[in-house]
Amino acid sequence: MKLGVIADDFTGASDIALTLAEGGMDCVQYVGTPKTVAASDVGAGIISLKSRTIAPSEAVEQSLTACDWLLAQGCAQIVFKVCSTFDSTPEGNIGPVAAALGTRLGENQIIVCPAFPESGRSIYQGQLFVGDRPLAESSMKDHPLTPMRDSDLRRVLGAQTDWPVAHIPAATVFQGAEAIRAALPAGPAMIIVDAIRDADLRAIAQSATARKLLVGGSGIAIGLPQKFEIAPAAPRWRPTHGPGVVLSGSCSSATRGQVAAYVSAAPSREITPEAVMEENVDAEVLANWVIAQDSPPLIYSSADPAAVLAAQSRFGRDALALAIEGFFTNLTAALVRRDIARLVVAGGETSGAVVAGLNTTSFSVGPRIAAGVPMLRPDGRDIGVVLKSGNFGGPDFFAEALIRLTKQ
């Protein structure tokens, strides 16, 4: 294994797995840290954790365990994959995990760049933009678990770590890899690096060939396969036919638009917080309903920020999140028992719950459906799976993904 990735959620793991697979690397996405040795033909191992919103100490422990396993497989470089909108809280978990990984790897200068231009995430003068809006003015300001209300990544990261936080501006990045290397601070630091184009990300990757640790979104992986002299190649895929379903727990504005578009054309059931908390919805009954439909239905708990906040106030944020995730885990397990063949999932936390219900240890990585969203196949299972970050994909993503799973 040449390259190791530690991702703080499941959609982020599949996002960067797609980038590396399209770069020609043989990728496997693991569910948690494996207990056994990796196959000899794996070029990049991507470990999916569910560590974005857990206690920082737990996130650090899980990430270090993943790091040790990747090092034991021979990885020369580790990427800590975070969301392209830098989803986190003042306590972490990006800063604490990055610091712990840096210490474990003996790396005292850590490049941090969550930019993903293809999906409209760019960094300029240390500020993160979502499309043409600063992060703090985007829909991320109302995220139910990690509201992002500061666009300056230097301040965001600085609140999470005792390490000095430096910055390399776009004017330097435009000059290429040598200029980036020359601009690195003399002492220990985490360094926010501007990037607004794919060319910038390739320059950053080239500047970091000797670095043992990188922190960023999937964009930072664009130039990494070149380090290993690997040529770009299209990932392979075996079509999947049979019953399908869309499961959505994301409350992002993009996903709510996708839900609205799909509800108008397909059977659907909304799962309310009240129904879950009062145990008025049965996963087995709902799974029977899904399989009985003539076209793939939608099961969703997505709601607007005001409704989410009201439900959190009534039931408690953590208790509500745990209950809804548990419901999606149980529903997925029930659907698998009924031979579901196509699963399209929206939302990082929901994806983690669905993966738990699939009860698999790894995924093979197929071609893209949209930027940052590949098709996945649980190893040893004839099921096509799509794990979509909330903000990714166009208005008709759900229908397009279900169809794409059936194509070569």
XYZ file of C-alpha atoms in Angstrom:
408
model
C 0.000 0.000 0.000
C 1.463 3.315 -1.097
C -0.959 5.899 0.288
C -3.206 5.902 3.331
C -6.263 8.051 3.994
C -8.071 8.585 7.273
C -11.510 10.094 6.602
C -13.665 11.592 9.339
C -16.920 10.392 7.755
C -18.157 7.909 5.161
C -19.145 10.286 2.368
C -15.793 12.020 2.688
C -14.044 8.678 2.375
C -15.863 7.788 -0.839
C -15.247 11.323 -2.125
C -11.446 11.056 -1.870
C -11.538 7.394 -2.947
C -13.064 8.539 -6.241
C -10.347 11.171 -6.739
C -7.593 8.605 -6.194
C -9.323 5.919 -8.282
C -9.688 8.319 -11.210
C -5.993 9.045 -10.796
C -5.327 5.378 -11.518
C -4.797 4.037 -7.994
C -6.300 0.702 -6.930
C -8.433 1.812 -3.971
C -10.299 0.059 -1.215
C -12.555 1.948 1.190
C -12.530 0.281 4.602
C -15.283 0.562 7.192
C -13.285 1.423 10.282
C -9.754 0.177 10.854
C -9.323 -3.365 9.503
C -8.321 -6.210 11.789
C -6.352 -8.028 9.097
C -3.589 -7.242 6.615
C -4.585 -5.530 3.371
C -4.480 -7.365 0.049
C -1.177 -6.941 -1.779
C -2.717 -5.164 -4.778
C -4.232 -2.244 -2.826
C -2.527 0.983 -3.825
C -4.491 3.351 -1.609
C -6.350 2.382 1.537
C -9.113 4.734 2.676
C -10.310 4.186 6.243
C -13.819 5.516 6.877
C -14.309 6.688 10.442
C -17.337 8.346 11.988
C -15.248 10.787 13.984
C -16.296 14.254 12.827
C -18.638 15.044 15.713
C -17.590 12.661 18.484
C -15.520 13.738 21.489
C -12.056 14.963 20.402
C -10.290 12.377 22.578
C -12.221 9.567 20.876
C -11.542 11.014 17.426
C -7.829 11.163 18.206
C -7.773 7.580 19.497
C -9.599 6.198 16.458
C -7.452 8.201 14.027
C -4.182 7.060 15.604
C -5.315 3.437 15.435
C -6.087 3.917 11.747
C -2.714 5.604 11.199
C -0.806 2.753 12.830
C -2.583 0.182 10.642
C -1.853 2.158 7.469
C 1.804 2.507 8.405
C 1.975 -1.240 8.996
C 0.736 -1.751 5.412
C 3.695 0.258 4.103
C 2.121 3.693 3.507
C 4.677 6.439 2.991
C 2.160 9.278 3.254
C -1.069 9.783 5.184
C -3.946 12.105 4.270
C -6.368 13.177 6.990
C -9.482 13.773 4.907
C -11.884 16.410 6.252
C -14.948 18.014 4.713
C -14.425 20.611 1.986
C -16.479 22.997 4.138
C -14.189 22.267 7.124
C -17.108 20.980 9.233
C -16.010 21.143 12.857
C -16.622 22.792 16.211
C -14.439 25.096 18.347
C -13.231 21.970 20.181
C -12.342 20.007 17.054
C -12.000 17.566 15.660
C -9.721 18.722 12.846
C -7.106 20.452 14.997
C -6.745 17.767 17.676
C -6.588 14.905 15.176
C -4.128 16.707 12.895
C -1.864 17.494 15.854
C -1.952 13.906 17.100
C -1.227 12.476 13.647
C 1.592 14.961 13.125
C 3.182 13.914 16.409
C 2.780 10.211 15.636
C 4.348 10.656 12.191
C 7.130 12.989 13.347
C 5.776 15.760 11.110
C 5.952 19.290 12.507
C 4.679 21.179 9.445
C 1.197 20.209 8.326
C -0.315 21.577 5.125
C -4.071 22.109 5.487
C -6.188 22.687 2.363
C -9.860 21.622 2.149
C -10.394 23.298 -1.247
C -12.375 21.395 -3.900
C -12.813 23.769 -6.875
C -14.875 21.308 -8.913
C -17.577 21.544 -6.247
C -17.176 25.283 -5.709
C -15.020 25.131 -2.573
C -12.061 27.503 -2.797
C -9.693 29.207 -0.369
C -8.478 32.748 -0.936
C -6.606 34.870 1.608
C -7.295 32.166 4.150
C -11.056 32.482 3.652
C -13.139 29.481 2.586
C -15.733 30.141 -0.113
C -18.715 27.980 -1.122
C -19.384 29.074 -4.670
C -19.338 32.867 -4.573
C -20.228 33.105 -0.889
C -17.970 33.074 2.162
C -18.496 29.926 4.224
C -20.209 31.870 7.023
C -22.818 33.167 4.558
C -23.515 29.780 2.981
C -26.099 27.224 4.094
C -23.376 25.708 6.304
C -24.038 28.439 8.851
C -27.188 26.498 9.820
C -25.736 22.974 9.863
C -27.482 21.107 12.707
C -24.275 19.570 14.112
C -21.396 21.735 12.911
C -22.652 25.249 12.107
C -19.845 27.132 10.342
C -20.062 30.834 11.205
C -16.509 31.937 10.519
C -15.034 31.859 7.004
C -11.431 32.457 8.109
C -9.838 29.022 8.374
C -6.919 30.464 10.326
C -9.262 31.439 13.136
C -11.319 28.250 12.892
C -8.263 26.016 13.090
C -6.532 28.239 15.638
C -9.424 27.722 18.058
C -8.900 23.955 17.876
C -5.161 23.597 18.413
C -2.187 24.940 20.356
C -0.041 24.690 17.216
C 0.781 27.963 15.439
C -1.401 28.451 12.355
C 0.296 29.991 9.312
C -0.944 30.874 5.839
C 0.408 30.675 2.285
C -1.531 33.023 -0.037
C -2.711 32.387 -3.571
C -0.085 34.720 -5.043
C 2.585 32.311 -3.793
C 0.691 29.173 -4.773
C 0.358 30.471 -8.355
C 4.168 30.413 -8.601
C 4.253 26.649 -8.146
C 5.605 23.944 -5.881
C 9.027 25.444 -5.240
C 7.504 28.739 -4.144
C 5.142 26.908 -1.781
C 8.030 24.968 -0.236
C 10.047 28.163 0.171
C 7.124 29.870 1.923
C 6.747 27.237 4.625
C 7.469 28.677 8.086
C 10.735 27.818 9.804
C 9.183 26.180 12.846
C 6.290 23.866 13.660
C 2.928 24.984 12.281
C -0.287 24.020 10.609
C -0.384 25.937 7.336
C -3.593 26.983 5.589
C -2.784 27.054 1.861
C -4.944 28.959 -0.620
C -6.298 27.101 -3.669
C -8.856 28.194 -6.226
C -7.963 25.936 -9.194
C -7.096 22.273 -9.690
C -3.679 23.470 -10.830
C -3.161 24.947 -7.363
C -3.958 21.613 -5.743
C -1.488 19.833 -8.011
C 1.187 22.370 -7.073
C 0.432 21.823 -3.387
C 0.683 18.036 -3.810
C 3.984 18.413 -5.668
C 5.330 20.670 -2.919
C 4.440 18.063 -0.305
C 6.053 14.952 -1.806
C 8.308 14.610 1.252
C 5.555 15.323 3.777
C 4.274 12.385 5.794
C 0.933 14.063 6.524
C -1.519 16.218 4.583
C -4.866 17.533 5.789
C -7.625 18.503 3.393
C -10.640 17.675 1.272
C -10.632 15.266 -1.636
C -9.169 17.963 -3.891
C -5.808 17.683 -2.181
C -5.524 14.149 -3.583
C -5.731 15.265 -7.227
C -1.968 15.354 -7.657
C -0.989 12.500 -5.326
C -1.110 9.530 -7.759
C 1.532 11.302 -9.880
C 3.943 10.942 -6.974
C 3.792 7.188 -7.521
C 4.042 7.512 -11.335
C 0.509 6.184 -11.826
C -1.457 7.115 -14.948
C -5.120 8.203 -14.728
C -7.637 5.451 -15.461
C -11.418 5.030 -15.277
C -12.566 2.827 -12.367
C -14.351 -0.374 -13.379
C -17.999 -1.133 -12.580
C -20.356 -4.109 -12.869
C -23.981 -2.970 -13.347
C -26.439 -3.616 -10.545
C -30.133 -4.273 -11.181
C -33.023 -4.902 -8.856
C -35.016 -3.053 -6.187
C -33.749 0.384 -5.241
C -34.339 3.001 -2.575
C -33.187 6.504 -1.659
C -32.457 7.236 2.011
C -31.936 10.870 2.959
C -31.079 12.315 6.343
C -29.167 15.376 5.185
C -30.716 18.759 5.951
C -28.528 20.730 3.529
C -30.247 23.096 1.115
C -28.989 21.046 -1.851
C -30.402 17.797 -0.488
C -33.721 19.387 0.441
C -34.023 20.512 -3.169
C -33.206 16.980 -4.353
C -35.821 15.576 -1.975
C -38.442 17.978 -3.319
C -37.624 17.012 -6.896
C -37.814 13.268 -6.203
C -40.977 13.432 -4.075
C -42.810 14.935 -7.031
C -42.064 11.904 -9.190
C -41.764 8.850 -6.900
C -43.315 7.218 -3.824
C -41.998 8.696 -0.584
C -42.289 8.546 3.186
C -41.140 11.261 5.563
C -39.721 10.098 8.888
C -40.368 12.787 11.497
C -38.380 13.229 14.712
C -41.573 12.605 16.689
C -42.204 9.289 14.938
C -38.685 8.074 15.659
C -38.475 9.294 19.252
C -41.938 7.948 20.109
C -41.216 4.671 18.261
C -44.168 5.103 15.915
C -42.280 3.885 12.858
C -41.286 0.254 12.294
C -38.252 -0.535 10.125
C -39.557 -3.969 9.116
C -42.933 -2.630 8.027
C -41.312 0.209 6.113
C -38.894 -2.199 4.396
C -41.865 -4.259 3.208
C -43.419 -1.087 1.793
C -40.180 -0.184 -0.031
C -39.895 -3.573 -1.739
C -43.572 -3.485 -2.756
C -43.216 -0.256 -4.778
C -43.090 -0.300 -8.566
C -40.289 2.300 -8.601
C -37.547 3.101 -6.064
C -39.105 5.137 -3.247
C -37.604 7.811 -1.017
C -37.396 7.592 2.776
C -36.311 10.917 4.231
C -35.866 12.784 7.486
C -34.465 15.926 5.818
C -36.009 19.138 7.118
C -35.348 22.865 7.077
C -33.041 24.370 9.765
C -35.901 25.829 11.844
C -37.654 22.461 12.085
C -34.407 20.704 12.969
C -33.636 23.219 15.694
C -37.129 22.858 17.164
C -36.802 19.062 17.251
C -33.350 19.270 18.833
C -34.705 21.615 21.515
C -37.530 19.201 22.289
C -35.664 15.898 22.281
C -31.999 16.861 22.719
C -29.540 17.116 19.857
C -27.490 14.004 20.613
C -30.458 11.829 21.572
C -32.321 12.768 18.392
C -29.300 12.182 16.152
C -28.645 8.798 17.744
C -32.255 7.723 17.354
C -32.532 8.737 13.699
C -29.226 7.089 12.830
C -30.339 3.939 14.630
C -33.546 3.933 12.623
C -31.647 4.156 9.308
C -29.294 1.372 10.430
C -32.217 -0.913 11.261
C -34.033 -0.008 8.037
C -30.948 -0.779 5.943
C -30.482 -4.152 7.612
C -34.153 -4.946 6.948
C -33.791 -3.927 3.288
C -30.697 -6.102 2.863
C -32.664 -9.081 4.171
C -35.174 -8.341 1.401
C -32.458 -8.305 -1.286
C -32.305 -4.577 -1.953
C -29.938 -4.033 -4.890
C -29.507 -0.262 -5.156
C -29.022 2.149 -2.249
C -28.628 5.908 -2.750
C -27.871 7.741 0.498
C -27.672 11.466 1.267
C -25.829 12.842 4.281
C -22.634 11.945 6.121
C -24.245 10.801 9.376
C -26.956 8.932 7.472
C -24.308 7.245 5.341
C -22.541 6.053 8.475
C -25.806 4.600 9.750
C -26.508 2.869 6.432
C -23.003 1.394 6.288
C -23.568 -0.040 9.771
C -26.779 -1.640 8.495
C -24.960 -3.120 5.512
C -22.604 -4.895 7.913
C -19.658 -4.805 5.521
C -15.957 -4.268 6.159
C -14.947 -2.624 2.871
C -16.087 -1.239 -0.473
C -14.642 -1.365 -3.955
C -14.728 2.014 -5.721
C -16.457 2.510 -9.068
C -16.864 5.444 -11.471
C -18.311 8.811 -10.588
C -21.938 9.830 -10.635
C -21.174 13.453 -9.797
C -18.231 15.420 -8.481
C -17.129 13.757 -5.252
C -19.659 10.907 -5.501
C -18.635 7.446 -6.771
C -20.537 4.199 -7.038
C -19.508 1.699 -4.377
C -19.911 -2.046 -3.987
C -19.693 -3.768 -0.594
C -17.136 -6.522 -0.956
C -18.775 -9.884 -1.522
C -22.229 -8.357 -2.054
C -24.168 -7.653 -5.254
C -25.405 -4.252 -4.058
C -24.695 -0.882 -5.638
C -24.285 1.881 -3.061
C -24.001 5.654 -3.405
C -22.983 7.739 -0.376
C -23.544 11.432 -1.085
C -22.408 14.373 0.989
C -25.374 16.657 1.661
C -24.302 19.540 -0.560
C -23.198 17.460 -3.575
C -25.087 16.690 -6.766
C -27.647 18.452 -8.963
C -31.431 18.720 -8.489
C -32.164 15.328 -10.110
C -29.284 13.490 -8.442
C -31.386 10.738 -6.840
C -33.010 9.592 -10.077
C -29.743 9.888 -12.003
C -27.833 7.846 -9.416
C -30.360 5.017 -9.403
C -30.163 4.755 -13.183
C -26.371 5.078 -13.303
C -25.973 2.061 -10.992
C -27.529 -0.101 -13.718
C -25.075 0.996 -16.416
C -21.618 -0.293 -17.330
